[in-house]
Amino acid sequence: NKRCYLQCGGGVTLGNNVTLSYGTVILTQGLDTCDYISNSKNKYRIHKSGDVHIGNGTWICANVTICPGAKVANNCIVAAGSVVAGNLVENNCLYGGCPAKKIKRLD
C-alpha cells in the first residue's frame, strides 16, 4: 500500500498473505535507551537493532508502527494507529493500542 516504510537495517520477515495498510512503519533500528542520560550527551549515540517478524495471514491496519525486535503471530489484526513495541504471541487475535495489547480472540 501507499506510504509504507520498511527500515531494513535489521531483518524483516513477512509471512504469507500479510497485508500492510496505508502508512505502516516497520522499524528495525533505533536509539538504545539503556543509560540514556549518559548516551544523550554523546555526539554519536549508541543504536540497537532487532529483527521484525510478522506471521502468516496477519493484517497490519493503517498507520501502525512496529518497533525493532517485535514479533506478531499468525492470523492477527493489529488495529489502526497501534504501536507494536513487544511480542504479540497469540495467534488469531485482535491487538491494538499504544503499546499494542490483546483486545480479543478472532475465533
Tab-separated table of N, CA, C and O in Angstrom, residues 9-97:
chain	number	residue	atom	x	y	z
A	9	GLY	N	17.541	-2.083	8.284
A	9	GLY	CA	18.883	-2.198	8.848
A	9	GLY	C	19.037	-3.513	9.583
A	9	GLY	O	20.093	-4.123	9.602
A	10	GLY	N	17.963	-3.957	10.210
A	10	GLY	CA	17.856	-5.309	10.767
A	10	GLY	C	17.006	-6.095	9.797
A	10	GLY	O	16.612	-5.597	8.752
A	11	GLY	N	16.663	-7.312	10.137
A	11	GLY	CA	15.877	-8.128	9.228
A	11	GLY	C	14.383	-7.899	9.375
A	11	GLY	O	13.899	-7.578	10.449
A	12	VAL	N	13.662	-8.065	8.278
A	12	VAL	CA	12.199	-8.022	8.275
A	12	VAL	C	11.712	-9.296	7.611
A	12	VAL	O	12.092	-9.583	6.476
A	13	THR	N	10.882	-10.064	8.334
A	13	THR	CA	10.308	-11.281	7.783
A	13	THR	C	8.793	-11.120	7.747
A	13	THR	O	8.170	-10.906	8.787
A	14	LEU	N	8.234	-11.188	6.542
A	14	LEU	CA	6.786	-11.135	6.367
A	14	LEU	C	6.320	-12.523	5.941
A	14	LEU	O	6.818	-13.070	4.956
A	15	GLY	N	5.358	-13.084	6.677
A	15	GLY	CA	4.807	-14.383	6.327
A	15	GLY	C	3.973	-14.299	5.064
A	15	GLY	O	3.827	-13.235	4.447
A	16	ASN	N	3.376	-15.405	4.684
A	16	ASN	CA	2.494	-15.454	3.518
A	16	ASN	C	1.195	-14.703	3.805
A	16	ASN	O	0.684	-14.732	4.928
A	17	ASN	N	0.675	-14.047	2.785
A	17	ASN	CA	-0.627	-13.368	2.847
A	17	ASN	C	-0.709	-12.297	3.925
A	17	ASN	O	-1.746	-12.118	4.559
A	18	VAL	N	0.377	-11.567	4.136
A	18	VAL	CA	0.397	-10.433	5.064
A	18	VAL	C	-0.092	-9.197	4.316
A	18	VAL	O	0.272	-8.967	3.165
A	19	THR	N	-0.930	-8.383	4.975
A	19	THR	CA	-1.386	-7.121	4.408
A	19	THR	C	-0.821	-5.978	5.241
A	19	THR	O	-1.018	-5.926	6.456
A	20	LEU	N	-0.119	-5.054	4.572
A	20	LEU	CA	0.369	-3.830	5.206
A	20	LEU	C	-0.471	-2.681	4.664
A	20	LEU	O	-0.397	-2.358	3.485
A	21	SER	N	-1.279	-2.072	5.519
A	21	SER	CA	-2.152	-0.981	5.084
A	21	SER	C	-1.403	0.339	5.038
A	21	SER	O	-0.257	0.446	5.477
A	22	TYR	N	-2.088	1.343	4.523
A	22	TYR	CA	-1.546	2.688	4.335
A	22	TYR	C	-0.809	3.166	5.585
A	22	TYR	O	-1.326	3.070	6.694
A	23	GLY	N	0.386	3.663	5.394
A	23	GLY	CA	1.120	4.310	6.474
A	23	GLY	C	1.804	3.385	7.465
A	23	GLY	O	2.300	3.838	8.497
A	24	THR	N	1.877	2.088	7.169
A	24	THR	CA	2.573	1.165	8.068
A	24	THR	C	4.054	1.529	8.126
A	24	THR	O	4.682	1.784	7.106
A	25	VAL	N	4.605	1.543	9.342
A	25	VAL	CA	6.029	1.805	9.542
A	25	VAL	C	6.621	0.619	10.293
A	25	VAL	O	6.151	0.279	11.383
A	26	ILE	N	7.631	-0.012	9.707
A	26	ILE	CA	8.341	-1.101	10.362
A	26	ILE	C	9.775	-0.642	10.580
A	26	ILE	O	10.512	-0.392	9.623
A	27	LEU	N	10.155	-0.527	11.853
A	27	LEU	CA	11.490	-0.067	12.225
A	27	LEU	C	12.307	-1.244	12.727
A	27	LEU	O	11.814	-2.072	13.490
A	28	THR	N	13.572	-1.314	12.311
A	28	THR	CA	14.459	-2.377	12.779
A	28	THR	C	15.663	-1.836	13.529
A	28	THR	O	16.481	-2.603	14.010
A	29	GLN	N	15.772	-0.511	13.629
A	29	GLN	CA	16.862	0.111	14.374
A	29	GLN	C	16.344	1.340	15.102
A	29	GLN	O	15.403	1.987	14.655
A	30	GLY	N	16.979	1.647	16.220
A	30	GLY	CA	16.620	2.845	16.974
A	30	GLY	C	17.661	3.117	18.031
A	30	GLY	O	18.591	2.336	18.249
A	31	LEU	N	17.518	4.244	18.702
A	31	LEU	CA	18.464	4.599	19.760
A	31	LEU	C	18.336	3.641	20.934
A	31	LEU	O	17.227	3.242	21.310
A	32	ASP	N	19.458	3.308	21.537
A	32	ASP	CA	19.480	2.475	22.739
A	32	ASP	C	19.091	3.357	23.918
A	32	ASP	O	19.699	4.387	24.158
A	33	THR	N	18.042	2.952	24.641
A	33	THR	CA	17.564	3.766	25.763
A	33	THR	C	18.177	3.358	27.101
A	33	THR	O	17.901	3.995	28.114
A	34	CYS	N	19.015	2.313	27.108
A	34	CYS	CA	19.736	1.960	28.336
A	34	CYS	C	20.750	3.059	28.633
A	34	CYS	O	21.473	3.506	27.748
A	35	ASP	N	20.773	3.506	29.864
A	35	ASP	CA	21.677	4.582	30.283
A	35	ASP	C	21.534	5.798	29.352
A	35	ASP	O	22.509	6.369	28.885
A	36	TYR	N	20.294	6.162	29.097
A	36	TYR	CA	20.010	7.207	28.117
A	36	TYR	C	20.633	8.555	28.478
A	36	TYR	O	21.103	9.268	27.607
A	37	ILE	N	20.648	8.909	29.753
A	37	ILE	CA	21.187	10.216	30.154
A	37	ILE	C	22.642	10.351	29.704
A	37	ILE	O	23.025	11.359	29.110
A	38	SER	N	23.445	9.341	29.955
A	38	SER	CA	24.843	9.390	29.506
A	38	SER	C	24.936	9.348	27.988
A	38	SER	O	25.704	10.092	27.377
A	39	ASN	N	24.155	8.470	27.376
A	39	ASN	CA	24.189	8.307	25.925
A	39	ASN	C	23.743	9.580	25.209
A	39	ASN	O	24.225	9.893	24.122
A	40	SER	N	22.822	10.339	25.807
A	40	SER	CA	22.299	11.545	25.154
A	40	SER	C	23.356	12.636	25.014
A	40	SER	O	23.200	13.549	24.218
A	41	LYS	N	24.430	12.539	25.779
A	41	LYS	CA	25.499	13.542	25.719
A	41	LYS	C	26.527	13.240	24.635
A	41	LYS	O	27.382	14.061	24.350
A	42	ASN	N	26.426	12.056	24.039
A	42	ASN	CA	27.379	11.657	23.004
A	42	ASN	C	26.980	12.212	21.650
A	42	ASN	O	25.793	12.233	21.310
A	43	LYS	N	27.968	12.652	20.890
A	43	LYS	CA	27.704	13.121	19.536
A	43	LYS	C	27.175	11.985	18.673
A	43	LYS	O	26.248	12.164	17.897
A	44	TYR	N	27.775	10.808	18.804
A	44	TYR	CA	27.340	9.624	18.063
A	44	TYR	C	26.727	8.657	19.067
A	44	TYR	O	27.432	7.966	19.781
A	45	ARG	N	25.424	8.633	19.125
A	45	ARG	CA	24.716	7.830	20.109
A	45	ARG	C	24.709	6.356	19.739
A	45	ARG	O	24.793	5.999	18.568
A	46	ILE	N	24.556	5.529	20.749
A	46	ILE	CA	24.523	4.086	20.559
A	46	ILE	C	23.148	3.682	20.029
A	46	ILE	O	22.117	4.109	20.546
A	47	HIS	N	23.155	2.865	18.989
A	47	HIS	CA	21.914	2.362	18.391
A	47	HIS	C	21.786	0.867	18.645
A	47	HIS	O	22.767	0.180	18.891
A	48	LYS	N	20.574	0.379	18.593
A	48	LYS	CA	20.325	-1.060	18.688
A	48	LYS	C	19.481	-1.462	17.491
A	48	LYS	O	18.822	-0.631	16.865
A	49	SER	N	19.528	-2.737	17.168
A	49	SER	CA	18.694	-3.226	16.073
A	49	SER	C	18.038	-4.541	16.493
A	49	SER	O	18.498	-5.203	17.423
A	50	GLY	N	16.958	-4.869	15.835
A	50	GLY	CA	16.250	-6.109	16.110
A	50	GLY	C	15.388	-6.501	14.929
A	50	GLY	O	14.726	-5.654	14.323
A	51	ASP	N	15.424	-7.771	14.604
A	51	ASP	CA	14.614	-8.281	13.502
A	51	ASP	C	13.129	-8.202	13.833
A	51	ASP	O	12.732	-8.390	14.978
A	52	VAL	N	12.318	-7.922	12.833
A	52	VAL	CA	10.863	-7.887	12.958
A	52	VAL	C	10.284	-9.073	12.199
A	52	VAL	O	10.697	-9.343	11.070
A	53	HIS	N	9.341	-9.773	12.835
A	53	HIS	CA	8.687	-10.930	12.214
A	53	HIS	C	7.176	-10.727	12.270
A	53	HIS	O	6.626	-10.470	13.339
A	54	ILE	N	6.526	-10.864	11.116
A	54	ILE	CA	5.066	-10.770	11.046
A	54	ILE	C	4.557	-12.085	10.463
A	54	ILE	O	4.959	-12.484	9.370
A	55	GLY	N	3.680	-12.743	11.207
A	55	GLY	CA	3.214	-14.082	10.867
A	55	GLY	C	2.258	-14.136	9.688
A	55	GLY	O	1.706	-13.122	9.241
A	56	ASN	N	2.036	-15.330	9.200
A	56	ASN	CA	1.156	-15.597	8.063
A	56	ASN	C	-0.250	-15.056	8.296
A	56	ASN	O	-0.785	-15.162	9.403
A	57	GLY	N	-0.847	-14.494	7.249
A	57	GLY	CA	-2.241	-14.078	7.281
A	57	GLY	C	-2.553	-12.885	8.159
A	57	GLY	O	-3.716	-12.600	8.420
A	58	THR	N	-1.543	-12.169	8.609
A	58	THR	CA	-1.758	-11.037	9.519
A	58	THR	C	-2.036	-9.763	8.732
A	58	THR	O	-1.451	-9.513	7.691
A	59	TRP	N	-2.945	-8.958	9.269
A	59	TRP	CA	-3.307	-7.668	8.677
A	59	TRP	C	-2.803	-6.575	9.612
A	59	TRP	O	-3.239	-6.489	10.756
A	60	ILE	N	-1.894	-5.754	9.113
A	60	ILE	CA	-1.410	-4.575	9.834
A	60	ILE	C	-2.209	-3.403	9.290
A	60	ILE	O	-2.053	-3.008	8.132
A	61	CYS	N	-3.110	-2.853	10.110
A	61	CYS	CA	-4.011	-1.789	9.663
A	61	CYS	C	-3.269	-0.457	9.498
A	61	CYS	O	-2.080	-0.347	9.782
A	62	ALA	N	-3.981	0.563	9.072
A	62	ALA	CA	-3.392	1.861	8.722
A	62	ALA	C	-2.637	2.503	9.879
A	62	ALA	O	-3.069	2.455	11.026
A	63	ASN	N	-1.503	3.084	9.533
A	63	ASN	CA	-0.706	3.910	10.441
A	63	ASN	C	-0.235	3.188	11.695
A	63	ASN	O	-0.114	3.784	12.760
A	64	VAL	N	0.063	1.907	11.565
A	64	VAL	CA	0.655	1.141	12.663
A	64	VAL	C	2.168	1.302	12.600
A	64	VAL	O	2.766	1.288	11.521
A	65	THR	N	2.801	1.452	13.769
A	65	THR	CA	4.254	1.476	13.879
A	65	THR	C	4.704	0.215	14.597
A	65	THR	O	4.196	-0.100	15.674
A	66	ILE	N	5.643	-0.494	13.993
A	66	ILE	CA	6.202	-1.702	14.586
A	66	ILE	C	7.660	-1.417	14.925
A	66	ILE	O	8.452	-1.039	14.058
A	67	CYS	N	8.006	-1.567	16.206
A	67	CYS	CA	9.329	-1.211	16.717
A	67	CYS	C	10.335	-2.349	16.542
A	67	CYS	O	9.942	-3.507	16.363
A	68	PRO	N	11.636	-2.034	16.628
A	68	PRO	CA	12.668	-3.046	16.449
A	68	PRO	C	12.484	-4.248	17.377
A	68	PRO	O	12.180	-4.089	18.560
A	69	GLY	N	12.672	-5.433	16.818
A	69	GLY	CA	12.615	-6.658	17.591
A	69	GLY	C	11.226	-7.222	17.823
A	69	GLY	O	11.078	-8.275	18.437
A	70	ALA	N	10.185	-6.572	17.335
A	70	ALA	CA	8.806	-7.010	17.581
A	70	ALA	C	8.446	-8.227	16.734
A	70	ALA	O	8.962	-8.413	15.638
A	71	LYS	N	7.527	-9.011	17.280
A	71	LYS	CA	7.004	-10.177	16.566
A	71	LYS	C	5.487	-10.173	16.670
A	71	LYS	O	4.940	-9.870	17.732
A	72	VAL	N	4.827	-10.482	15.550
A	72	VAL	CA	3.362	-10.564	15.523
A	72	VAL	C	3.014	-11.972	15.039
A	72	VAL	O	3.533	-12.432	14.025
A	73	ALA	N	2.126	-12.633	15.769
A	73	ALA	CA	1.753	-14.026	15.495
A	73	ALA	C	0.950	-14.146	14.195
A	73	ALA	O	0.664	-13.154	13.515
A	74	ASN	N	0.545	-15.367	13.888
A	74	ASN	CA	-0.219	-15.675	12.669
A	74	ASN	C	-1.687	-15.280	12.788
A	74	ASN	O	-2.274	-15.355	13.867
A	75	ASN	N	-2.251	-14.887	11.643
A	75	ASN	CA	-3.695	-14.634	11.508
A	75	ASN	C	-4.220	-13.615	12.514
A	75	ASN	O	-5.283	-13.806	13.104
A	76	CYS	N	-3.492	-12.545	12.686
A	76	CYS	CA	-3.864	-11.493	13.630
A	76	CYS	C	-4.233	-10.221	12.880
A	76	CYS	O	-3.897	-10.049	11.713
A	77	ILE	N	-4.914	-9.341	13.579
A	77	ILE	CA	-5.176	-7.987	13.102
A	77	ILE	C	-4.566	-7.046	14.126
A	77	ILE	O	-4.799	-7.191	15.332
A	78	VAL	N	-3.790	-6.070	13.655
A	78	VAL	CA	-3.262	-5.025	14.522
A	78	VAL	C	-4.009	-3.751	14.149
A	78	VAL	O	-3.923	-3.266	13.020
A	79	ALA	N	-4.793	-3.222	15.107
A	79	ALA	CA	-5.708	-2.105	14.862
A	79	ALA	C	-4.972	-0.836	14.434
A	79	ALA	O	-3.820	-0.593	14.811
A	80	ALA	N	-5.677	-0.021	13.656
A	80	ALA	CA	-5.126	1.224	13.123
A	80	ALA	C	-4.547	2.097	14.231
A	80	ALA	O	-5.127	2.229	15.309
A	81	GLY	N	-3.383	2.687	13.949
A	81	GLY	CA	-2.749	3.622	14.863
A	81	GLY	C	-2.002	2.995	16.019
A	81	GLY	O	-1.461	3.699	16.867
A	82	SER	N	-1.937	1.680	16.067
A	82	SER	CA	-1.275	0.992	17.177
A	82	SER	C	0.239	1.092	17.075
A	82	SER	O	0.797	1.326	16.000
A	83	VAL	N	0.903	0.879	18.218
A	83	VAL	CA	2.360	0.803	18.274
A	83	VAL	C	2.722	-0.559	18.849
A	83	VAL	O	2.371	-0.871	19.991
A	84	VAL	N	3.403	-1.358	18.038
A	84	VAL	CA	3.822	-2.697	18.470
A	84	VAL	C	5.249	-2.570	18.988
A	84	VAL	O	6.182	-2.422	18.211
A	85	ALA	N	5.381	-2.635	20.316
A	85	ALA	CA	6.687	-2.446	20.941
A	85	ALA	C	7.248	-3.734	21.517
A	85	ALA	O	8.367	-3.751	22.015
A	86	GLY	N	6.492	-4.812	21.458
A	86	GLY	CA	6.936	-6.088	22.014
A	86	GLY	C	6.444	-7.215	21.148
A	86	GLY	O	6.174	-7.037	19.965
A	87	ASN	N	6.278	-8.376	21.756
A	87	ASN	CA	5.844	-9.555	21.015
A	87	ASN	C	4.365	-9.815	21.226
A	87	ASN	O	3.899	-9.898	22.360
A	88	LEU	N	3.643	-9.942	20.132
A	88	LEU	CA	2.225	-10.292	20.151
A	88	LEU	C	2.178	-11.763	19.759
A	88	LEU	O	2.166	-12.098	18.585
A	89	VAL	N	2.169	-12.642	20.744
A	89	VAL	CA	2.491	-14.050	20.514
A	89	VAL	C	1.295	-14.961	20.296
A	89	VAL	O	1.463	-16.083	19.836
A	90	GLU	N	0.095	-14.527	20.592
A	90	GLU	CA	-1.064	-15.405	20.471
A	90	GLU	C	-1.678	-15.282	19.081
A	90	GLU	O	-2.049	-14.183	18.647
A	91	ASN	N	-1.795	-16.409	18.388
A	91	ASN	CA	-2.399	-16.441	17.055
A	91	ASN	C	-3.877	-16.084	17.115
A	91	ASN	O	-4.521	-16.242	18.156
A	92	ASN	N	-4.420	-15.618	15.983
A	92	ASN	CA	-5.865	-15.408	15.806
A	92	ASN	C	-6.455	-14.391	16.777
A	92	ASN	O	-7.512	-14.617	17.352
A	93	CYS	N	-5.761	-13.269	16.944
A	93	CYS	CA	-6.231	-12.248	17.887
A	93	CYS	C	-6.242	-10.871	17.253
A	93	CYS	O	-5.507	-10.597	16.310
A	94	LEU	N	-7.087	-10.011	17.813
A	94	LEU	CA	-7.082	-8.588	17.505
A	94	LEU	C	-6.247	-7.909	18.576
A	94	LEU	O	-6.492	-8.097	19.771
A	95	TYR	N	-5.249	-7.147	18.128
A	95	TYR	CA	-4.393	-6.386	19.023
A	95	TYR	C	-4.560	-4.907	18.713
A	95	TYR	O	-4.805	-4.526	17.564
A	96	GLY	N	-4.398	-4.052	19.718
A	96	GLY	CA	-4.474	-2.620	19.467
A	96	GLY	C	-3.979	-1.816	20.647
A	96	GLY	O	-3.855	-2.331	21.761
A	97	GLY	N	-3.700	-0.544	20.387
A	97	GLY	CA	-3.301	0.380	21.428
A	97	GLY	C	-1.853	0.794	21.336
A	97	GLY	O	-1.129	0.463	20.411
